[in-house]
One Martini backbone bead per residue (centre of mass of N, CA, C, O) as a GRO file, in nm:
protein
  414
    1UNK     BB    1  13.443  14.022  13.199
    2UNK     BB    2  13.685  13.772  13.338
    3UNK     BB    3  13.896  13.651  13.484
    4UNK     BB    4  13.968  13.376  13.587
    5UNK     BB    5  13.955  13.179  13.910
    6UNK     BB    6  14.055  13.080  14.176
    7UNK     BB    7  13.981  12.881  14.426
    8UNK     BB    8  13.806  12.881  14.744
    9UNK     BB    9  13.806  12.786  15.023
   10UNK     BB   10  13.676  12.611  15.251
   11UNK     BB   11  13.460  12.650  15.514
   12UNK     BB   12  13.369  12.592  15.822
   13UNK     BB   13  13.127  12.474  16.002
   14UNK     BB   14  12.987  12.777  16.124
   15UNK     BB   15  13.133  12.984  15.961
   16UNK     BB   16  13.177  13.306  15.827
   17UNK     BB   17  13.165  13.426  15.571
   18UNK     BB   18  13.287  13.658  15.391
   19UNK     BB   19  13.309  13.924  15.231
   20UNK     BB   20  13.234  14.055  14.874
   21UNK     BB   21  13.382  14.328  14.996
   22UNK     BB   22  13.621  14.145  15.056
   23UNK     BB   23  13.837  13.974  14.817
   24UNK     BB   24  14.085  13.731  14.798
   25UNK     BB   25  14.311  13.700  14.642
   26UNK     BB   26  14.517  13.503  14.412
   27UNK     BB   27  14.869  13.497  14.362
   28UNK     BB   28  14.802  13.376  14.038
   29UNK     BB   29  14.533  13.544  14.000
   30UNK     BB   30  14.317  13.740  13.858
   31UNK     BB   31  14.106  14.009  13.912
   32UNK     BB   32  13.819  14.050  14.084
   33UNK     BB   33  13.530  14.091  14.080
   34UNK     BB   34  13.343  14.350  14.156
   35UNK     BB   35  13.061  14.378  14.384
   36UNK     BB   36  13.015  14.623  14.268
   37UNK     BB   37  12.889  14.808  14.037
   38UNK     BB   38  13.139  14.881  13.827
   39UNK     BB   39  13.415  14.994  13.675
   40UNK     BB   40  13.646  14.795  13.548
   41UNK     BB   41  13.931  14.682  13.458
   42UNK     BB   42  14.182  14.579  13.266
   43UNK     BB   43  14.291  14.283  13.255
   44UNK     BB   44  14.484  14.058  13.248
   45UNK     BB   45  14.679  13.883  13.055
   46UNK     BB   46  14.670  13.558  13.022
   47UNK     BB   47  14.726  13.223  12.948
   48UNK     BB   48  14.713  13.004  12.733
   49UNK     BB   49  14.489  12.704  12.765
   50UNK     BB   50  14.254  12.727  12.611
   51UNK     BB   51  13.955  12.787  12.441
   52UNK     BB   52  13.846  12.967  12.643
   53UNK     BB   53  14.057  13.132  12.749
   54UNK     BB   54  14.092  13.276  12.462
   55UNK     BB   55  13.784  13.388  12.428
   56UNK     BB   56  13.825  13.581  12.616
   57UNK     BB   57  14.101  13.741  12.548
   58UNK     BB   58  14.026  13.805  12.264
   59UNK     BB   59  13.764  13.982  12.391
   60UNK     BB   60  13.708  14.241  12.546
   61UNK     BB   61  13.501  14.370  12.751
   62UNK     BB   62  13.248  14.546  12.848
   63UNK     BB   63  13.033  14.762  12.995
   64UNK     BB   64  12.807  14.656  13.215
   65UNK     BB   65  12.548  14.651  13.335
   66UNK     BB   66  12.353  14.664  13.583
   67UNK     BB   67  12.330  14.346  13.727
   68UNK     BB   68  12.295  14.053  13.805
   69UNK     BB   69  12.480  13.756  13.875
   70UNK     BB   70  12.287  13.561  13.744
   71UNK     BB   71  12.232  13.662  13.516
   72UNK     BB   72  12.528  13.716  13.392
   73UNK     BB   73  12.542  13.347  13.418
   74UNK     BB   74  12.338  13.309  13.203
   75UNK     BB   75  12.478  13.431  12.943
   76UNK     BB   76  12.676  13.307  12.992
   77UNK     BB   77  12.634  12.988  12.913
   78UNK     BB   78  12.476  13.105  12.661
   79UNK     BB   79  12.735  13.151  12.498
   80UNK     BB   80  12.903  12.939  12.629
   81UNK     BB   81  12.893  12.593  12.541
   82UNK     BB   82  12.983  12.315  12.539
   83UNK     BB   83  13.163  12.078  12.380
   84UNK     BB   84  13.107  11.858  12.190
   85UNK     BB   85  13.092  11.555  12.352
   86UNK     BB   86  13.145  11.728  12.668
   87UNK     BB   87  13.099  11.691  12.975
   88UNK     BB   88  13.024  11.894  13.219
   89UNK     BB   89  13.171  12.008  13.489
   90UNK     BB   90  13.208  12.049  13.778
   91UNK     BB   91  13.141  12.307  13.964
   92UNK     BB   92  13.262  12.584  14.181
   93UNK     BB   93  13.276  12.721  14.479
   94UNK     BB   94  13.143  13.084  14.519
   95UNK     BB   95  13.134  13.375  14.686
   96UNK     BB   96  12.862  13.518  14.696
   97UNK     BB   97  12.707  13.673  14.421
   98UNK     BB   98  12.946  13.594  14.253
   99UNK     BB   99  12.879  13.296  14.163
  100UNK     BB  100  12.791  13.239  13.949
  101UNK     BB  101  13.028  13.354  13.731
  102UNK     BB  102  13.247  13.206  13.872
  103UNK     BB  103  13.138  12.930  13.739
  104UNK     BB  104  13.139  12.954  13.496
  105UNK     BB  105  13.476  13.070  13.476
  106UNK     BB  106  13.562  12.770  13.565
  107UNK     BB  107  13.442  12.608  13.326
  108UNK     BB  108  13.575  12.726  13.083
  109UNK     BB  109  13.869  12.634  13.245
  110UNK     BB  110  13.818  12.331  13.235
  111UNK     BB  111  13.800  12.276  12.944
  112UNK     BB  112  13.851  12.145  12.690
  113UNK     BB  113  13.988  12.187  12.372
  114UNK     BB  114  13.866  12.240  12.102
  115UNK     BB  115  13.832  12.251  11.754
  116UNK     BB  116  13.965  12.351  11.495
  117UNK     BB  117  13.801  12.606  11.340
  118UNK     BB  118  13.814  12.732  11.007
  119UNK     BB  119  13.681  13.003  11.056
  120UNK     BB  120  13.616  13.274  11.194
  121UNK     BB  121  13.654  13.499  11.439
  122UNK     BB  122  13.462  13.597  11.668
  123UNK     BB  123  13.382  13.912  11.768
  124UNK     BB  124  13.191  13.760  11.997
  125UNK     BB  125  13.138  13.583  12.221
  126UNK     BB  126  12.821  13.615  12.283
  127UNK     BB  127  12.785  13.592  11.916
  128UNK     BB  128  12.743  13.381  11.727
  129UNK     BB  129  12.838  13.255  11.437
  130UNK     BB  130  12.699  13.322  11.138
  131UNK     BB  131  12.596  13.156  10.856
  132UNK     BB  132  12.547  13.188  10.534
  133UNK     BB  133  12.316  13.105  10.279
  134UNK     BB  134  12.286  12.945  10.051
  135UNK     BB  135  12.266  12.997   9.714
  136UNK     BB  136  12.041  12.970   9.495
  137UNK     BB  137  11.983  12.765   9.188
  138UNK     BB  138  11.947  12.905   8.944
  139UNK     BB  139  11.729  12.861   8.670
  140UNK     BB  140  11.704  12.765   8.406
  141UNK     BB  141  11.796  12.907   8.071
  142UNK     BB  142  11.519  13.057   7.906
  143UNK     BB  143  11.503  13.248   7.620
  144UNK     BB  144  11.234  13.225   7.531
  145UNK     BB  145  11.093  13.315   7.793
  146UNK     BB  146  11.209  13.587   7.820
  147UNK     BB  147  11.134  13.630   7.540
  148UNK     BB  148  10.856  13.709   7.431
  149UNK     BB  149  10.740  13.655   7.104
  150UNK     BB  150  10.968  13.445   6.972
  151UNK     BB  151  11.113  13.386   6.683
  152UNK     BB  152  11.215  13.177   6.427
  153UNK     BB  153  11.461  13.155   6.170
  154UNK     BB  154  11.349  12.895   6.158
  155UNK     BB  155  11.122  12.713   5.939
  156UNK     BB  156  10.795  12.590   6.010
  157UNK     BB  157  10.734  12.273   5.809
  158UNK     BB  158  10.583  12.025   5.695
  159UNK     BB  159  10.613  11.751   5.607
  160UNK     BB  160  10.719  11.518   5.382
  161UNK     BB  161  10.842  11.307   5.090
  162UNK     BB  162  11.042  11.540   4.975
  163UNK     BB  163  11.241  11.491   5.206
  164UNK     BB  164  11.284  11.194   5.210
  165UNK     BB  165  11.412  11.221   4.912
  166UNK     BB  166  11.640  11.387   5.009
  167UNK     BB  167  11.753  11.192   5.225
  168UNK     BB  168  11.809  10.928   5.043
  169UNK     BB  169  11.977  11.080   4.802
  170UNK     BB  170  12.206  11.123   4.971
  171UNK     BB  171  12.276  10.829   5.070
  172UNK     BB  172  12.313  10.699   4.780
  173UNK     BB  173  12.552  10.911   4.673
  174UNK     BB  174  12.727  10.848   4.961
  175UNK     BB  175  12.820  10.586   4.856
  176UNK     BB  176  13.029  10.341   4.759
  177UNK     BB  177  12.806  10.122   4.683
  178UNK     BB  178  12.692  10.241   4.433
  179UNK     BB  179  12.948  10.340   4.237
  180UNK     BB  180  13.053  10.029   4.216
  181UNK     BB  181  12.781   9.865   4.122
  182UNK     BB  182  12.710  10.049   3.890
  183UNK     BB  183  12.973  10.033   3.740
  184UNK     BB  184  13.005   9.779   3.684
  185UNK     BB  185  12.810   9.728   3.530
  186UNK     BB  186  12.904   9.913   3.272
  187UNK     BB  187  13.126   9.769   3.229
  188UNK     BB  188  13.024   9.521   3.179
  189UNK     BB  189  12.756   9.566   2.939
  190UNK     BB  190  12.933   9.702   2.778
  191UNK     BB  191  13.218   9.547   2.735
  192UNK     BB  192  13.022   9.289   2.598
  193UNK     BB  193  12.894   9.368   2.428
  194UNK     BB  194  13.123   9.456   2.209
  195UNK     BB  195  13.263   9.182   2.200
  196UNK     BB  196  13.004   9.036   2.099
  197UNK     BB  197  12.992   9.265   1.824
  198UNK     BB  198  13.266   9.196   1.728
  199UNK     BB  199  13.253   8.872   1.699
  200UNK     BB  200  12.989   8.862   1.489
  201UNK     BB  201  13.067   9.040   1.254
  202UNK     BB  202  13.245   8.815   1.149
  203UNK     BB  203  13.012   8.699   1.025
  204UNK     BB  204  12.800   8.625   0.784
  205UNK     BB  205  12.557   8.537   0.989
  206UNK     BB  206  12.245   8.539   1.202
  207UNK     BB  207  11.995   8.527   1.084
  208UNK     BB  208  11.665   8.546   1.299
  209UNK     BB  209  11.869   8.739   1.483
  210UNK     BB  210  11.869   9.022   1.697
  211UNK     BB  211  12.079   9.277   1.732
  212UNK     BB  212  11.990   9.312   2.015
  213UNK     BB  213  12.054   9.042   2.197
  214UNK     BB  214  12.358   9.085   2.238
  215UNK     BB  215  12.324   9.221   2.521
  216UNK     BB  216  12.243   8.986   2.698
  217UNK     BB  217  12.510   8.885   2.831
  218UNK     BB  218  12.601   9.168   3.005
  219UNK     BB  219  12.306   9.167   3.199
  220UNK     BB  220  12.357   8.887   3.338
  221UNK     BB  221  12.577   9.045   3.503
  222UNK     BB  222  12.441   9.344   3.572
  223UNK     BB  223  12.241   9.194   3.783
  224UNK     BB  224  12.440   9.097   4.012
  225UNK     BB  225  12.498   9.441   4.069
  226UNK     BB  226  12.196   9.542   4.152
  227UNK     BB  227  12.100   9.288   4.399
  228UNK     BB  228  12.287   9.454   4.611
  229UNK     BB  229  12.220   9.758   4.625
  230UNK     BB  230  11.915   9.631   4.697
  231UNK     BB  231  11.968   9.546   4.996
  232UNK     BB  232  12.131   9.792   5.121
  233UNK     BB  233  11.936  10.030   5.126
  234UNK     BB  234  11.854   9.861   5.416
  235UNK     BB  235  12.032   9.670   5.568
  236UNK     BB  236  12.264   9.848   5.641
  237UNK     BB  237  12.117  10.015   5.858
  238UNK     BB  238  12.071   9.792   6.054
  239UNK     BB  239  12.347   9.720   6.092
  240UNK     BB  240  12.431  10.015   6.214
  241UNK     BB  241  12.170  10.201   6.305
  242UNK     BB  242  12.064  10.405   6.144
  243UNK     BB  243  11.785  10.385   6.129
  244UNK     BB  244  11.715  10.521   6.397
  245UNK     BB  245  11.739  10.793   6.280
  246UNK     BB  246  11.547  10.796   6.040
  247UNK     BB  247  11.305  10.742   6.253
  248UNK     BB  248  11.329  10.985   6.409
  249UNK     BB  249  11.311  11.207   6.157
  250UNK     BB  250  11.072  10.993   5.992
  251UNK     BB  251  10.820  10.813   6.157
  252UNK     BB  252  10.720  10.701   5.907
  253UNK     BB  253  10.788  10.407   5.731
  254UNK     BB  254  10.628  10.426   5.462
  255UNK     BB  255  10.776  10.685   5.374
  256UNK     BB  256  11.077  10.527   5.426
  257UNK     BB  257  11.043  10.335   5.177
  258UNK     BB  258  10.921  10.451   4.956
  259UNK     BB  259  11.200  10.653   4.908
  260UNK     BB  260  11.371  10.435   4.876
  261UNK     BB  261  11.215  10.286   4.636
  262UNK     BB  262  11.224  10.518   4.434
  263UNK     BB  263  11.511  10.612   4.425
  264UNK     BB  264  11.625  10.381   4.330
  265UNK     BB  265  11.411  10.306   4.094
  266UNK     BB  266  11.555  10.547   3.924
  267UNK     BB  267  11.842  10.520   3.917
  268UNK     BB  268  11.845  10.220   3.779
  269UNK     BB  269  11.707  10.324   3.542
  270UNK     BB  270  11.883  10.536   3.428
  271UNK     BB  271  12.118  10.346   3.390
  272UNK     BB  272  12.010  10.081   3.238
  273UNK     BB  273  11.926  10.236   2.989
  274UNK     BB  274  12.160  10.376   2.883
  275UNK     BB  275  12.329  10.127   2.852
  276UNK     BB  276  12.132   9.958   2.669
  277UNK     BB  277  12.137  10.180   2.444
  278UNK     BB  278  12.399  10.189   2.365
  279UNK     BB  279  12.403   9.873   2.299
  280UNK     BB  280  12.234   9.888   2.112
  281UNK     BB  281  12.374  10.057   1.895
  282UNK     BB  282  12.631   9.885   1.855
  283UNK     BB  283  12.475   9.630   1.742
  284UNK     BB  284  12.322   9.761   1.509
  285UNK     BB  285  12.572   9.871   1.350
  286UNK     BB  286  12.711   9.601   1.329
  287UNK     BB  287  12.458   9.354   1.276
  288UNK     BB  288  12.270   9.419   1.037
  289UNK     BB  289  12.379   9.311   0.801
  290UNK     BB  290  12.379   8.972   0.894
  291UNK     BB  291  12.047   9.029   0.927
  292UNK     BB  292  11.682   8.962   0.861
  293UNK     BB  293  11.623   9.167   1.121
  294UNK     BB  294  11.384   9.463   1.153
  295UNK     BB  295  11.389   9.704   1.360
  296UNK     BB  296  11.155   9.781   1.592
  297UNK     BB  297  11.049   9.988   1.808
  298UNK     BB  298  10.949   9.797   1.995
  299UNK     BB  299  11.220   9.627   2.040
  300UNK     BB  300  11.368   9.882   2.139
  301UNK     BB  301  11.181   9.943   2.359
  302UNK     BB  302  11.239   9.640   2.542
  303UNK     BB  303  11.568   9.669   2.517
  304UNK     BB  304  11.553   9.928   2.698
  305UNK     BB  305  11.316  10.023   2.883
  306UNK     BB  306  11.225   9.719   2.964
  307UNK     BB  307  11.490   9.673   3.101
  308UNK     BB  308  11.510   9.913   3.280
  309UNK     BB  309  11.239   9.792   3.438
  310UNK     BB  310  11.316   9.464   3.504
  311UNK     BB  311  11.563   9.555   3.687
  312UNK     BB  312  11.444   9.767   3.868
  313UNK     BB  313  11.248   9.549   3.996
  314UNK     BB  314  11.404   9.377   4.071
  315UNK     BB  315  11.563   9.505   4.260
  316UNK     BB  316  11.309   9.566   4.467
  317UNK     BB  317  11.304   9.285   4.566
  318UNK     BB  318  11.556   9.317   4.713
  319UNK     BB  319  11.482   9.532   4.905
  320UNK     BB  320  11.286   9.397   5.050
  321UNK     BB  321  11.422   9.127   5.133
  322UNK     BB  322  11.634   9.320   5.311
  323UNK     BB  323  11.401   9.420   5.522
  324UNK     BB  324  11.325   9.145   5.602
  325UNK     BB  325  11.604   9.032   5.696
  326UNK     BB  326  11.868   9.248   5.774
  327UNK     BB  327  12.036   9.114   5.623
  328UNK     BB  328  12.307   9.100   5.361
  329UNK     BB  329  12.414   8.836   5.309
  330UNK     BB  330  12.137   8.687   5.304
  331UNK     BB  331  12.000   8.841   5.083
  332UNK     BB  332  12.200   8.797   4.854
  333UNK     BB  333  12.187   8.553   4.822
  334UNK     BB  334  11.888   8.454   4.778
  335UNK     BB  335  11.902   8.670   4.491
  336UNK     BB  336  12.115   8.445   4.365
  337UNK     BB  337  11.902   8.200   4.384
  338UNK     BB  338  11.664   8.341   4.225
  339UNK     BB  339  11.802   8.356   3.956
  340UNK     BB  340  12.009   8.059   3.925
  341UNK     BB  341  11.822   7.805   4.051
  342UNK     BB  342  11.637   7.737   3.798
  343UNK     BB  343  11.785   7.662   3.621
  344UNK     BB  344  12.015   7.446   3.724
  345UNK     BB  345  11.820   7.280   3.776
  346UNK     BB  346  11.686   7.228   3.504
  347UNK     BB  347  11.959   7.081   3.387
  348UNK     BB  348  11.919   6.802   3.597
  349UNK     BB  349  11.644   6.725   3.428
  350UNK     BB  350  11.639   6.404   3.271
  351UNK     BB  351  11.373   6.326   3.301
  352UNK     BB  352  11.033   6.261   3.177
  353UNK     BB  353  10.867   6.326   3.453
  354UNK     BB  354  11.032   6.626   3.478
  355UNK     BB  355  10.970   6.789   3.217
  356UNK     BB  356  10.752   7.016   3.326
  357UNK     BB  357  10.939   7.147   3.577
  358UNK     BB  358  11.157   7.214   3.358
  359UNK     BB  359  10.995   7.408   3.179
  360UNK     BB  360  10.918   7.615   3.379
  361UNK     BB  361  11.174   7.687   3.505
  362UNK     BB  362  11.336   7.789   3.261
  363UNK     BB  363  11.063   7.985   3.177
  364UNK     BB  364  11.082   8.123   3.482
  365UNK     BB  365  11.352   8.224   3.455
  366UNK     BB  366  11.600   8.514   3.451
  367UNK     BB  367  11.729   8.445   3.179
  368UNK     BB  368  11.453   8.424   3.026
  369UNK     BB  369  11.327   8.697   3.056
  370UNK     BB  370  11.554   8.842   2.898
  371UNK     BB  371  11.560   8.712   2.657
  372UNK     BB  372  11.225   8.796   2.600
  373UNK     BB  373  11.324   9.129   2.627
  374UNK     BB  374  11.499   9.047   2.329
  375UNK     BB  375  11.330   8.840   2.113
  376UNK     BB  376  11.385   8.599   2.285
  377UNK     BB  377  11.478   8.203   2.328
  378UNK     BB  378  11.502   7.960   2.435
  379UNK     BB  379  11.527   7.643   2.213
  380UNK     BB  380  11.479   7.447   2.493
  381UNK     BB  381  11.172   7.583   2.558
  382UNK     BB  382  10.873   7.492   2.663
  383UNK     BB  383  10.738   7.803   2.737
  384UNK     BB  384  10.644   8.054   2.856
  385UNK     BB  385  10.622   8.406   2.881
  386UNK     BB  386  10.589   8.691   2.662
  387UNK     BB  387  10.727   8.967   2.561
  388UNK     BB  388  10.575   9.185   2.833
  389UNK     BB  389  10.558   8.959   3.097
  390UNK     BB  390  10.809   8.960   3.272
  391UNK     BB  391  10.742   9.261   3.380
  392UNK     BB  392  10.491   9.159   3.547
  393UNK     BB  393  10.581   8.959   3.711
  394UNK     BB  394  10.806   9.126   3.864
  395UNK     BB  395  10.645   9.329   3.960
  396UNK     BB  396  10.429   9.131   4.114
  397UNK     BB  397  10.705   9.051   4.327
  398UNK     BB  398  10.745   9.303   4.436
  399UNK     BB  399  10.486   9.420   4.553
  400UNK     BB  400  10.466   9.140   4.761
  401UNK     BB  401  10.737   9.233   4.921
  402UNK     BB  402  10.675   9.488   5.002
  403UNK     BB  403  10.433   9.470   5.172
  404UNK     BB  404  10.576   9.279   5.365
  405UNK     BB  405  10.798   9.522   5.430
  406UNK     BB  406  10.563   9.708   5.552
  407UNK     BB  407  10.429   9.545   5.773
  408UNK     BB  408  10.694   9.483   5.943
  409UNK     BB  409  10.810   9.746   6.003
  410UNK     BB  410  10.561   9.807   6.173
  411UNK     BB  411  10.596   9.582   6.379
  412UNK     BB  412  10.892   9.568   6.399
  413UNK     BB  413  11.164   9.661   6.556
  414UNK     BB  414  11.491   9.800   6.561
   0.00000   0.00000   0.00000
């Protein structure tokens, strides 16, 4: 390569160019390239006017074999494109073999100067540089792909009932509503039979009424401690959104219903059990002497066992209706509607052609069936229930209450 050259002025028409091999330098520009090949000196260094004329002095040329002139200008051409969106200057004529050659190096200088790129200066104007290419990225990183033959050590074993029931578990005794309403019925239950069986005791007589009786004032209020915590065991995952993890990992929901029904069910029997029994005997204790009335095995079994039955099932219905409604305040009321709503009514039909409905209501309502599970019933009732009836009947709207809320379940999505 060679610097830039000034235009030589245009011969007159019909005049002989000058000959190639003395070309008159111009006063200001550096020396001309030798016409013959041959080794050239070094150039002196011009003014950087543009980037072209940078890119030439940056690296100087080295020295070049012979070749044409003209391949020699198709090189430079191909060296240094012109700068994109810069259309090309018109070349200027020059004399001699060096034509082309002398027309690149005026076209390079006479280029606008291209925009500053922010890579490094390639090494030679000749050799365009090559960005390297970016690195593929790599594949995700599979542990076990990678180690084949790969055991895991935790154990791989298909679920069962017991799972859902160990899960179960863990819900209903870590939450606070589980230990206030199991809590306020015992205290209920336990605190109200002593009450009533201290100042029965300072009676006379009870006549024909059964010490074990007395227990039912405080059952009445602690059945409607029962009926919200089972209303909570499925309403409330809905409320929440808990379902949708419980059915994550548990996705059979007849599993999941039945779980929570065990589980719930076991609960409230031994508890609602342990409670009634206490109060049998303190009640037993207390008011045996002043009663006419024997207490045997059957009605024992009926005033605990029976009772911590009856109540387990009507939680049960409660827990179904959770499940069918979803919604926790509309639950509990209507299982508090169908407590007490019964009895009330019955209570304001005071026509005689309402008899027949009146003591219907009255004699299947829950207070007279509880009535009736501990050995008495009420003495303005006539019909319902007897003995161990009233547990079959709640038994049975139990089971149809479930079955429809795991119908419900299966239909219908969380």
């Amino acid at each position: 390569m060679t610097s830039p050259q000034q235009p030589q002025p245009q011969p007159a028409p019909g005049a002989q160019p000058m000959p190639p091999a003395v070309p008159a330098p111009a006063p200001s520009a550096g020396p001309m390239p030798p016409a013959v090949p041959a080794q050239p000196a070094p150039p002196q260094p011009a003014p950087v006017e543009d980037a072209g004329t940078m890119m030439l002095q940056a690296q100087p040329p080295a020295p070049a074999p012979p070749a044409p002139a003209k391949e020699a200008g198709t090189m430079m051409l191909q060296a240094q494109p012109p700068a994109g969106g810069h259309p090309e200057p018109t070349p200027l004529s020059a004399h001699g073999p060096g034509k082309e050659a002398g027309t690149m190096l005026l076209t390079a200088a006479a280029q606008p100067p291209a925009p500053p790129h922010p890579g490094p200066v390639p090494q030679h104007a000749s050799v365009p540089q090559q960005q390297a290419p970016a690195p593929a990225p790599a594949p995700a990183a599979n542990w076990q792909a990678a180690t084949p033959g790969y055991v895991s050590p935790i154990p791989v074993r298909p679920t069962h009932l017991g799972h859902a029931l160990a899960a179960e578990w863990t819900k209903i005794r870590s939450v606070r509503s589980t230990v206030w309403t199991l809590g306020v019925m015992t205290v209920l239950v336990l605190g109200i039979g002593v009450l009533v069986a201290v100042s029965v005791a300072s009676m006379s007589t009870v006549g024909d009424t059964s010490p074990l009786f007395f227990g039912l004032f405080g059952m009445l209020l602690g059945v409607l401690c029962v009926l919200p915590l089972g209303v909570l065991v499925t309403s409330s995952e809905y409320g929440t959104g808990m379902i949708r993890t419980t059915l994550a990992a548990c996705p059979n929901r007849g599993r999941v219903l039945t779980a929570k029904a065990l589980v719930f069910f076991a609960l409230t029997f031994v508890v609602t059990t342990v409670v009634t029994g206490l109060v049998a005997l303190t009640d037993n204790a207390m008011i045996s002497d002043i009663s006419r009335v024997h207490v045997g095995a059957g009605e024992w079994l009926r005033s605990t066992v029976g009772i911590g039955l009856y109540v387990s099932f009507l939680g049960l219905l409660a827990l179904a209706v959770g499940s069918l409604i979803r919604h926790s305040a509309g639950a509990i009321t209507l299982m508090v509607g169908v407590v007490l709503l019964p009895f009330v009514l019955s209570m304001f039909m005071f026509a005689d052609s309402l008899e027949g409905v009146r003591n219907f209501l009255m004699g299947y309502s829950i207070p007279n069936q509880l009535t009736v599970m501990y050995g008495n019933k009420f003495p303005f009732v006539d019909g319902g229930p007897s003995g161990w009836q009233p547990l079959w009947i709640v038994m049975g709207l139990a089971a149809v209450a479930l079955g429809a809320a795991y119908a419900t379940m299966r239909q219908r999505d969380v």
